[in-house]
Amino acid sequence: MNSQFMRITSRFMIASVLSLGLPIQSAYAGIVGTDKVAAAAHTQSERARIGSYLEREDVSKALQAEGIDADAAKARVAAMTDEEVLKVAGKLDQVPAGGDVVGVLLTVFIILLVTDILGFTSVFPFTHSAR
Amino acid sequence: MLLNAGSVMASPQELTEQVYLPGREGSLQIEMLAAARRNGLIAYELAPELNDLLIEVAAGSPVLVLQNLALSWYPRWHYAVVIGYDLERAEIILRSGLERRQVMPLTTFEHTWKRSGYWGMLAMPPGQMPRTATESAYVASAVALEQAGHAQGAAAAYETALLRWPTNLTARIGLGNAAYATHDLQRAENAYRQATLDHPESAIAFNNLAQTLADQQRYAEALIAAHQAVSLGGAEQASARDTLKQIEIQLHASKLLPEADTSPPTKIGN
């Protein structure tokens, strides 16, 4: 048995166990959630939803690895949609994070100074684009 | 700033806790969207078009944009809020970091914005609609707000969507679900009933209508709707069967208990 098969199987097993008490399900018995309306239109399966549930755990752990405490990470993941979770799952360290980055290497400094003046970039407040 | 424009009061500290990632010394795009929802606003991602951005700004909505101020191989990601522009002078006005008013040549802005894939978002009160909104994207943003736990805000957003797209099924059922979540059964019933009229093929509309009627002890009507939901089938047929079963149980209980009826329970419907 190859490892890929084992991975899929174990994932499926985890999913089946988890699906017994899926919290994403509509909080009200008898009411089908709004997300299912669009899902039905796209014939999105139960499996995709369970996949997203697992990915939520992954994203929450990844946030914790970047310095967020467990409760805050949980609340932050809860505000994301299934689609958004799938977009960043497994690559939280690669997607852009906007902020102010410190420390500019000298060589890069010079390149950016030139490109700034040409108007391709806007790193330094003291440059005035030639354009 | 963006949230304040959306008439939400949030302090920078509170927001930092919702979006800042210490390990990355910055914030992710999806967390910016999520934070707007956590504060009860519609988070709407704009189409990656300068024209759409300018339309929204002209309409008075500040737009949060992600820029890469440096180069693709040496990224310096930065969020700024577009608050104005001057096409004659080819300038764009940003609120950027601690600068209240940064004037940047439009071409420079385009270069820096292009490197983020022209990413921009709006944070809007649920009663308002972005000028450039598309039906599916706007309704999806309302669903996301509902799932973030803001039923009341989501209801307002669904109402707004229905004014423009009156037969949108997701918005109609969403309105029902949001009303149901706030225990407004009458409003929920009205929405579900309208959904069954506009979309007689929707099992979910009939299922949710059945549940809402049963909650009001109107079992006879509830059973008709529940049977219709089951017979329509579809991806949610298991839920529909479950709803039908629960209604039958409730109906029997309501018949047996108050009158101490000893006759065997009769099956209603088929």
CSV table of C-alpha atoms in Angstrom, one decimal:
chain,number,residue,atom,x,y,z
A,1,MET,CA,0.0,0.0,0.0
A,2,ASN,CA,1.5,3.3,-0.9
A,3,SER,CA,1.6,6.3,1.4
A,4,GLN,CA,-0.7,8.4,-0.8
A,5,PHE,CA,-3.4,5.8,-0.5
A,6,MET,CA,-2.9,5.6,3.3
A,7,ARG,CA,-3.1,9.4,3.6
A,8,ILE,CA,-6.3,9.5,1.7
A,9,THR,CA,-7.7,6.6,3.6
A,10,SER,CA,-6.8,8.1,7.0
A,11,ARG,CA,-8.1,11.5,6.0
A,12,PHE,CA,-11.4,9.9,5.0
A,13,MET,CA,-11.5,8.0,8.3
A,14,ILE,CA,-10.9,11.2,10.3
A,15,ALA,CA,-13.5,12.9,8.2
A,16,SER,CA,-16.1,10.2,8.9
A,17,VAL,CA,-15.4,10.4,12.6
A,18,LEU,CA,-15.6,14.1,12.6
A,19,SER,CA,-18.7,14.2,10.5
A,20,LEU,CA,-20.6,12.6,13.5
A,21,GLY,CA,-20.4,15.9,15.2
A,22,LEU,CA,-19.8,18.6,12.6
A,23,PRO,CA,-20.1,22.0,14.2
A,24,ILE,CA,-20.3,23.8,10.8
A,25,GLN,CA,-23.7,22.3,10.3
A,26,SER,CA,-26.6,24.7,10.7
A,27,ALA,CA,-27.1,25.4,14.4
A,28,TYR,CA,-30.8,24.7,14.1
A,29,ALA,CA,-32.2,21.3,13.7
A,30,GLY,CA,-34.4,21.1,10.6
A,31,ILE,CA,-33.0,24.3,9.0
A,32,VAL,CA,-30.7,23.9,6.0
A,33,GLY,CA,-27.9,26.5,6.1
A,34,THR,CA,-27.7,29.3,3.5
A,35,ASP,CA,-24.3,28.1,2.3
A,36,LYS,CA,-26.0,24.9,1.1
A,37,VAL,CA,-28.2,26.8,-1.3
A,38,ALA,CA,-25.2,27.9,-3.4
A,39,ALA,CA,-23.5,24.6,-2.7
A,40,ALA,CA,-26.4,22.7,-4.2
A,41,ALA,CA,-26.2,24.9,-7.2
A,42,HIS,CA,-22.6,23.9,-7.7
A,43,THR,CA,-23.2,20.3,-6.7
A,44,GLN,CA,-20.6,20.8,-4.0
A,45,SER,CA,-20.4,17.6,-2.0
A,46,GLU,CA,-20.4,17.0,1.7
A,47,ARG,CA,-16.8,15.8,1.3
A,48,ALA,CA,-15.7,19.3,0.3
A,49,ARG,CA,-17.3,20.7,3.4
A,50,ILE,CA,-15.6,18.2,5.6
A,51,GLY,CA,-12.3,18.9,3.8
A,52,SER,CA,-12.7,22.6,4.8
A,53,TYR,CA,-13.4,21.6,8.4
A,54,LEU,CA,-10.0,19.8,8.5
A,55,GLU,CA,-8.3,22.7,6.7
A,56,ARG,CA,-9.7,25.0,9.4
A,57,GLU,CA,-7.7,23.0,12.0
A,58,ASP,CA,-4.6,23.4,9.8
A,59,VAL,CA,-5.0,27.1,9.3
A,60,SER,CA,-5.6,27.6,13.0
A,61,LYS,CA,-2.4,25.7,13.8
A,62,ALA,CA,-0.5,27.7,11.2
A,63,LEU,CA,-1.7,31.0,12.8
A,64,GLN,CA,-0.6,29.7,16.2
A,65,ALA,CA,2.8,28.9,14.7
A,66,GLU,CA,3.0,32.6,13.7
A,67,GLY,CA,2.5,33.8,17.2
A,68,ILE,CA,-1.3,33.8,17.8
A,69,ASP,CA,-2.7,32.2,20.9
A,70,ALA,CA,-5.1,29.2,20.5
A,71,ASP,CA,-8.4,31.0,21.3
A,72,ALA,CA,-7.6,34.0,19.1
A,73,ALA,CA,-6.6,31.8,16.3
A,74,LYS,CA,-9.9,29.9,16.6
A,75,ALA,CA,-11.9,33.1,16.5
A,76,ARG,CA,-10.0,34.4,13.5
A,77,VAL,CA,-10.4,31.2,11.5
A,78,ALA,CA,-14.1,31.2,12.4
A,79,ALA,CA,-14.6,34.5,10.5
A,80,MET,CA,-13.2,33.0,7.3
A,81,THR,CA,-15.3,31.4,4.7
A,82,ASP,CA,-14.7,27.8,3.5
A,83,GLU,CA,-13.3,29.2,0.2
A,84,GLU,CA,-10.9,31.5,2.0
A,85,VAL,CA,-9.7,28.7,4.3
A,86,LEU,CA,-9.0,26.5,1.3
A,87,LYS,CA,-7.1,29.3,-0.3
A,88,VAL,CA,-4.5,29.6,2.4
A,89,ALA,CA,-4.5,26.1,3.9
A,90,GLY,CA,-1.0,24.7,3.7
A,91,LYS,CA,0.6,27.9,2.4
A,92,LEU,CA,0.0,30.5,5.1
A,93,ASP,CA,3.8,31.2,5.1
A,94,GLN,CA,3.8,32.0,1.4
A,95,VAL,CA,0.8,34.3,0.9
A,96,PRO,CA,1.5,38.1,1.2
A,97,ALA,CA,1.3,39.7,4.6
A,98,GLY,CA,1.1,43.5,4.3
A,99,GLY,CA,2.9,45.5,6.9
A,100,ASP,CA,6.0,47.5,7.4
A,101,VAL,CA,9.1,45.5,6.9
A,102,VAL,CA,12.3,46.6,8.5
A,103,GLY,CA,15.9,46.2,7.3
A,104,VAL,CA,16.7,46.8,3.7
A,105,LEU,CA,19.8,45.4,2.2
A,106,LEU,CA,22.2,47.9,0.7
A,107,THR,CA,22.1,46.4,-2.8
A,108,VAL,CA,18.4,46.3,-2.8
A,109,PHE,CA,18.3,49.8,-1.4
A,110,ILE,CA,20.2,51.1,-4.4
A,111,ILE,CA,18.1,49.1,-6.9
A,112,LEU,CA,14.9,50.4,-5.3
A,113,LEU,CA,16.2,54.0,-5.2
A,114,VAL,CA,16.6,53.8,-9.0
A,115,THR,CA,13.3,52.1,-9.7
A,116,ASP,CA,11.6,54.6,-7.4
A,117,ILE,CA,12.9,57.5,-9.3
A,118,LEU,CA,11.7,55.9,-12.5
A,119,GLY,CA,8.3,55.6,-10.9
A,120,PHE,CA,8.1,51.7,-11.0
A,121,THR,CA,8.2,51.5,-7.2
A,122,SER,CA,7.4,53.7,-4.2
A,123,VAL,CA,9.6,52.6,-1.4
A,124,PHE,CA,11.3,55.9,-0.3
A,125,PRO,CA,9.3,58.9,0.7
A,126,PHE,CA,12.1,61.3,-0.4
A,127,THR,CA,12.2,60.2,-4.1
A,128,HIS,CA,10.1,62.0,-6.6
A,129,SER,CA,9.1,60.0,-9.6
A,130,ALA,CA,10.5,61.2,-12.9
A,131,ARG,CA,7.1,60.4,-14.5
B,1,MET,CA,-10.1,54.1,9.0
B,2,LEU,CA,-11.9,51.8,6.5
B,3,LEU,CA,-14.1,50.4,9.3
B,4,ASN,CA,-14.8,53.9,10.6
B,5,ALA,CA,-16.0,54.8,7.1
B,6,GLY,CA,-18.3,51.8,7.5
B,7,SER,CA,-19.6,53.4,10.6
B,8,VAL,CA,-18.0,50.9,13.0
B,9,MET,CA,-16.0,52.1,16.0
B,10,ALA,CA,-13.0,49.9,16.4
B,11,SER,CA,-9.8,50.8,18.1
B,12,PRO,CA,-6.4,50.1,16.4
B,13,GLN,CA,-5.6,47.8,19.3
B,14,GLU,CA,-8.7,45.7,18.8
B,15,LEU,CA,-8.1,45.5,15.1
B,16,THR,CA,-4.4,44.6,15.6
B,17,GLU,CA,-5.6,41.6,17.7
B,18,GLN,CA,-7.8,40.5,14.8
B,19,VAL,CA,-5.4,40.8,11.9
B,20,TYR,CA,-1.8,41.1,12.9
B,21,LEU,CA,0.4,38.0,12.6
B,22,PRO,CA,3.6,38.5,14.6
B,23,GLY,CA,5.5,35.7,12.8
B,24,ARG,CA,4.9,37.5,9.5
B,25,GLU,CA,5.1,41.1,10.7
B,26,GLY,CA,2.0,41.8,8.8
B,27,SER,CA,-1.6,40.8,8.0
B,28,LEU,CA,-3.1,38.4,5.4
B,29,GLN,CA,-5.6,39.5,2.9
B,30,ILE,CA,-8.2,37.0,4.0
B,31,GLU,CA,-7.8,38.2,7.6
B,32,MET,CA,-8.6,41.7,6.4
B,33,LEU,CA,-11.8,40.4,4.9
B,34,ALA,CA,-12.6,38.4,8.0
B,35,ALA,CA,-12.0,41.3,10.3
B,36,ALA,CA,-14.5,43.5,8.5
B,37,ARG,CA,-17.1,40.7,8.9
B,38,ARG,CA,-16.2,40.3,12.6
B,39,ASN,CA,-17.1,43.9,13.0
B,40,GLY,CA,-20.5,43.4,11.3
B,41,LEU,CA,-19.6,44.8,7.9
B,42,ILE,CA,-19.9,43.4,4.4
B,43,ALA,CA,-16.4,42.5,3.2
B,44,TYR,CA,-16.5,42.9,-0.6
B,45,GLU,CA,-13.5,42.0,-2.7
B,46,LEU,CA,-13.3,44.2,-5.8
B,47,ALA,CA,-12.8,43.0,-9.3
B,48,PRO,CA,-9.1,43.5,-10.2
B,49,GLU,CA,-9.7,46.6,-12.3
B,50,LEU,CA,-8.5,50.2,-11.8
B,51,ASN,CA,-11.8,51.4,-13.2
B,52,ASP,CA,-13.8,49.6,-10.5
B,53,LEU,CA,-11.6,51.0,-7.8
B,54,LEU,CA,-12.1,54.6,-9.1
B,55,ILE,CA,-15.9,54.1,-9.4
B,56,GLU,CA,-16.1,53.0,-5.7
B,57,VAL,CA,-13.8,55.9,-4.5
B,58,ALA,CA,-15.9,58.4,-6.6
B,59,ALA,CA,-19.0,57.0,-4.9
B,60,GLY,CA,-17.5,57.9,-1.5
B,61,SER,CA,-16.3,54.4,-0.4
B,62,PRO,CA,-12.7,54.2,0.7
B,63,VAL,CA,-11.0,51.1,-0.7
B,64,LEU,CA,-8.4,49.1,1.1
B,65,VAL,CA,-5.7,48.0,-1.3
B,66,LEU,CA,-2.6,45.7,-1.1
B,67,GLN,CA,0.5,47.1,-2.7
B,68,ASN,CA,3.9,45.6,-3.2
B,69,LEU,CA,6.0,48.7,-2.9
B,70,ALA,CA,9.2,47.0,-4.0
B,71,LEU,CA,9.7,44.3,-6.5
B,72,SER,CA,8.2,40.9,-7.2
B,73,TRP,CA,11.4,39.1,-6.1
B,74,TYR,CA,11.9,41.4,-3.2
B,75,PRO,CA,8.4,42.0,-2.0
B,76,ARG,CA,7.4,44.7,0.5
B,77,TRP,CA,3.7,44.2,1.1
B,78,HIS,CA,1.8,47.2,2.3
B,79,TYR,CA,-1.8,48.0,2.9
B,80,ALA,CA,-3.2,51.5,2.1
B,81,VAL,CA,-6.6,53.0,1.8
B,82,VAL,CA,-7.5,54.9,-1.4
B,83,ILE,CA,-9.5,57.9,-0.4
B,84,GLY,CA,-9.4,60.0,-3.6
B,85,TYR,CA,-7.9,60.7,-7.0
B,86,ASP,CA,-7.3,63.4,-9.5
B,87,LEU,CA,-7.4,62.2,-13.1
B,88,GLU,CA,-6.3,65.5,-14.6
B,89,ARG,CA,-3.1,65.5,-12.5
B,90,ALA,CA,-2.9,61.7,-12.8
B,91,GLU,CA,-2.7,61.3,-9.0
B,92,ILE,CA,-4.2,59.0,-6.5
B,93,ILE,CA,-4.6,59.9,-2.8
B,94,LEU,CA,-4.0,57.3,-0.2
B,95,ARG,CA,-4.1,57.0,3.5
B,96,SER,CA,-1.0,55.0,4.0
B,97,GLY,CA,0.6,53.9,7.3
B,98,LEU,CA,0.8,57.0,9.5
B,99,GLU,CA,0.5,59.4,6.6
B,100,ARG,CA,-3.0,60.8,6.5
B,101,ARG,CA,-2.7,62.0,2.9
B,102,GLN,CA,-0.2,60.5,0.6
B,103,VAL,CA,-0.4,61.7,-3.0
B,104,MET,CA,1.1,59.3,-5.5
B,105,PRO,CA,1.4,59.4,-9.3
B,106,LEU,CA,-1.3,57.2,-10.7
B,107,THR,CA,1.3,55.2,-12.8
B,108,THR,CA,3.4,54.5,-9.7
B,109,PHE,CA,0.3,53.4,-7.8
B,110,GLU,CA,-0.6,51.0,-10.7
B,111,HIS,CA,2.8,49.5,-10.7
B,112,THR,CA,2.7,48.8,-7.0
B,113,TRP,CA,-0.9,47.7,-7.0
B,114,LYS,CA,-0.4,45.4,-10.1
B,115,ARG,CA,2.1,43.3,-8.0
B,116,SER,CA,-0.6,42.3,-5.6
B,117,GLY,CA,-2.8,41.2,-8.4
B,118,TYR,CA,-4.9,44.4,-8.2
B,119,TRP,CA,-6.3,43.3,-4.8
B,120,GLY,CA,-8.8,45.7,-3.2
B,121,MET,CA,-11.7,45.4,-0.8
B,122,LEU,CA,-14.6,47.4,0.6
B,123,ALA,CA,-16.0,47.3,4.1
B,124,MET,CA,-19.6,48.4,3.9
B,125,PRO,CA,-22.6,48.6,6.2
B,126,PRO,CA,-24.9,45.7,5.2
B,127,GLY,CA,-27.7,48.1,4.0
B,128,GLN,CA,-25.4,49.5,1.3
B,129,MET,CA,-24.3,48.0,-2.0
B,130,PRO,CA,-21.0,48.6,-3.7
B,131,ARG,CA,-21.5,50.4,-7.0
B,132,THR,CA,-19.6,47.6,-8.9
B,133,ALA,CA,-21.2,44.7,-7.0
B,134,THR,CA,-22.1,41.6,-9.0
B,135,GLU,CA,-25.0,39.4,-7.9
B,136,SER,CA,-23.1,36.3,-7.0
B,137,ALA,CA,-20.2,38.1,-5.3
B,138,TYR,CA,-22.4,40.3,-3.2
B,139,VAL,CA,-24.7,37.5,-2.1
B,140,ALA,CA,-21.6,35.4,-1.2
B,141,SER,CA,-20.3,38.3,0.9
B,142,ALA,CA,-23.7,38.3,2.7
B,143,VAL,CA,-23.5,34.6,3.3
B,144,ALA,CA,-20.1,35.0,4.8
B,145,LEU,CA,-21.4,37.7,7.1
B,146,GLU,CA,-24.2,35.3,8.3
B,147,GLN,CA,-21.7,32.5,8.9
B,148,ALA,CA,-19.5,34.9,10.9
B,149,GLY,CA,-22.4,35.1,13.3
B,150,HIS,CA,-24.0,38.4,12.3
B,151,ALA,CA,-27.5,37.3,11.5
B,152,GLN,CA,-29.1,40.7,11.8
B,153,GLY,CA,-26.5,42.4,9.5
B,154,ALA,CA,-26.8,39.5,7.1
B,155,ALA,CA,-30.6,39.9,7.0
B,156,ALA,CA,-30.1,43.6,6.0
B,157,ALA,CA,-27.6,42.6,3.3
B,158,TYR,CA,-30.0,39.9,1.9
B,159,GLU,CA,-32.7,42.5,1.8
B,160,THR,CA,-30.4,44.9,0.0
B,161,ALA,CA,-29.6,42.1,-2.5
B,162,LEU,CA,-33.2,41.2,-3.0
B,163,LEU,CA,-34.1,44.8,-3.9
B,164,ARG,CA,-31.8,44.5,-6.9
B,165,TRP,CA,-32.1,40.8,-7.6
B,166,PRO,CA,-35.6,39.9,-6.3
B,167,THR,CA,-35.5,36.2,-7.3
B,168,ASN,CA,-32.0,35.3,-6.0
B,169,LEU,CA,-32.6,32.0,-4.1
B,170,THR,CA,-29.6,32.2,-1.9
B,171,ALA,CA,-30.5,35.7,-0.7
B,172,ARG,CA,-34.2,34.7,-0.1
B,173,ILE,CA,-33.4,31.6,1.9
B,174,GLY,CA,-30.6,33.5,3.6
B,175,LEU,CA,-33.1,36.1,4.7
B,176,GLY,CA,-35.3,33.4,6.1
B,177,ASN,CA,-32.3,31.7,7.9
B,178,ALA,CA,-31.1,35.0,9.4
B,179,ALA,CA,-34.7,35.8,10.6
B,180,TYR,CA,-35.0,32.2,12.0
B,181,ALA,CA,-31.7,32.7,13.8
B,182,THR,CA,-33.1,35.8,15.5
B,183,HIS,CA,-36.3,33.8,16.4
B,184,ASP,CA,-38.4,35.9,14.0
B,185,LEU,CA,-40.5,33.0,12.7
B,186,GLN,CA,-43.0,35.2,10.9
B,187,ARG,CA,-40.4,36.9,8.8
B,188,ALA,CA,-38.6,33.6,8.2
B,189,GLU,CA,-41.8,32.0,7.1
B,190,ASN,CA,-42.6,34.8,4.6
B,191,ALA,CA,-39.1,34.5,3.1
B,192,TYR,CA,-39.2,30.8,2.7
B,193,ARG,CA,-42.7,30.9,1.3
B,194,GLN,CA,-41.6,33.5,-1.3
B,195,ALA,CA,-38.6,31.2,-2.1
B,196,THR,CA,-41.0,28.3,-2.8
B,197,LEU,CA,-43.0,30.5,-5.1
B,198,ASP,CA,-40.0,31.8,-7.0
B,199,HIS,CA,-38.2,28.5,-7.0
B,200,PRO,CA,-40.7,25.6,-6.8
B,201,GLU,CA,-37.8,23.2,-7.5
B,202,SER,CA,-35.9,24.2,-4.3
B,203,ALA,CA,-36.1,21.4,-1.8
B,204,ILE,CA,-34.3,23.6,0.8
B,205,ALA,CA,-37.0,26.3,0.5
B,206,PHE,CA,-39.7,23.7,1.3
B,207,ASN,CA,-37.7,22.0,4.0
B,208,ASN,CA,-37.0,25.2,5.9
B,209,LEU,CA,-40.6,26.4,5.4
B,210,ALA,CA,-41.7,23.0,6.9
B,211,GLN,CA,-39.5,23.4,9.9
B,212,THR,CA,-40.7,27.0,10.5
B,213,LEU,CA,-44.3,26.0,10.3
B,214,ALA,CA,-43.7,23.1,12.7
B,215,ASP,CA,-42.1,25.5,15.2
B,216,GLN,CA,-45.4,27.3,15.2
B,217,GLN,CA,-47.3,24.1,15.8
B,218,ARG,CA,-48.9,24.3,12.3
B,219,TYR,CA,-48.3,20.6,11.6
B,220,ALA,CA,-50.7,20.1,8.8
B,221,GLU,CA,-49.1,22.8,6.6
B,222,ALA,CA,-45.7,21.7,7.8
B,223,LEU,CA,-46.3,18.1,6.6
B,224,ILE,CA,-47.3,19.2,3.1
B,225,ALA,CA,-44.1,21.3,2.8
B,226,ALA,CA,-41.9,18.6,4.2
B,227,HIS,CA,-43.3,16.0,1.8
B,228,GLN,CA,-42.7,18.3,-1.1
B,229,ALA,CA,-39.1,18.8,0.1
B,230,VAL,CA,-38.5,15.1,0.3
B,231,SER,CA,-40.1,14.4,-3.1
B,232,LEU,CA,-37.9,17.1,-4.8
B,233,GLY,CA,-34.8,15.2,-3.7
B,234,GLY,CA,-31.4,16.7,-4.3
B,235,ALA,CA,-28.3,17.0,-2.2
B,236,GLU,CA,-30.2,17.8,1.0
B,237,GLN,CA,-32.7,15.0,0.7
B,238,ALA,CA,-31.4,13.3,3.9
B,239,SER,CA,-32.1,16.6,5.8
B,240,ALA,CA,-35.5,16.8,4.3
B,241,ARG,CA,-36.3,13.2,5.3
B,242,ASP,CA,-35.1,14.0,8.8
B,243,THR,CA,-37.3,17.1,9.0
B,244,LEU,CA,-40.3,15.1,7.9
B,245,LYS,CA,-39.7,12.4,10.5
B,246,GLN,CA,-39.3,15.0,13.3
B,247,ILE,CA,-42.5,16.7,12.3
B,248,GLU,CA,-44.4,13.4,12.3
B,249,ILE,CA,-43.1,12.7,15.8
B,250,GLN,CA,-44.0,16.2,17.0
B,251,LEU,CA,-47.5,15.8,15.5
B,252,HIS,CA,-48.1,12.5,17.2
B,253,ALA,CA,-46.8,13.9,20.5
B,254,SER,CA,-49.1,16.9,20.2
B,255,LYS,CA,-52.0,14.7,19.6
B,256,LEU,CA,-51.2,12.1,22.2
B,257,LEU,CA,-50.2,14.2,25.2
B,258,PRO,CA,-52.9,16.9,25.7
B,259,GLU,CA,-55.9,14.7,25.1
B,260,ALA,CA,-54.4,11.4,26.3
B,261,ASP,CA,-55.5,9.8,23.1
B,262,THR,CA,-55.2,6.1,23.2
B,263,SER,CA,-55.8,5.3,19.6
B,264,PRO,CA,-52.8,4.1,17.6
B,265,PRO,CA,-50.9,6.9,15.9
B,266,THR,CA,-52.0,7.4,12.4
B,267,LYS,CA,-49.6,8.1,9.6
B,268,ILE,CA,-50.4,11.4,7.9
B,269,GLY,CA,-49.5,11.7,4.2
B,270,ASN,CA,-47.8,8.8,2.4
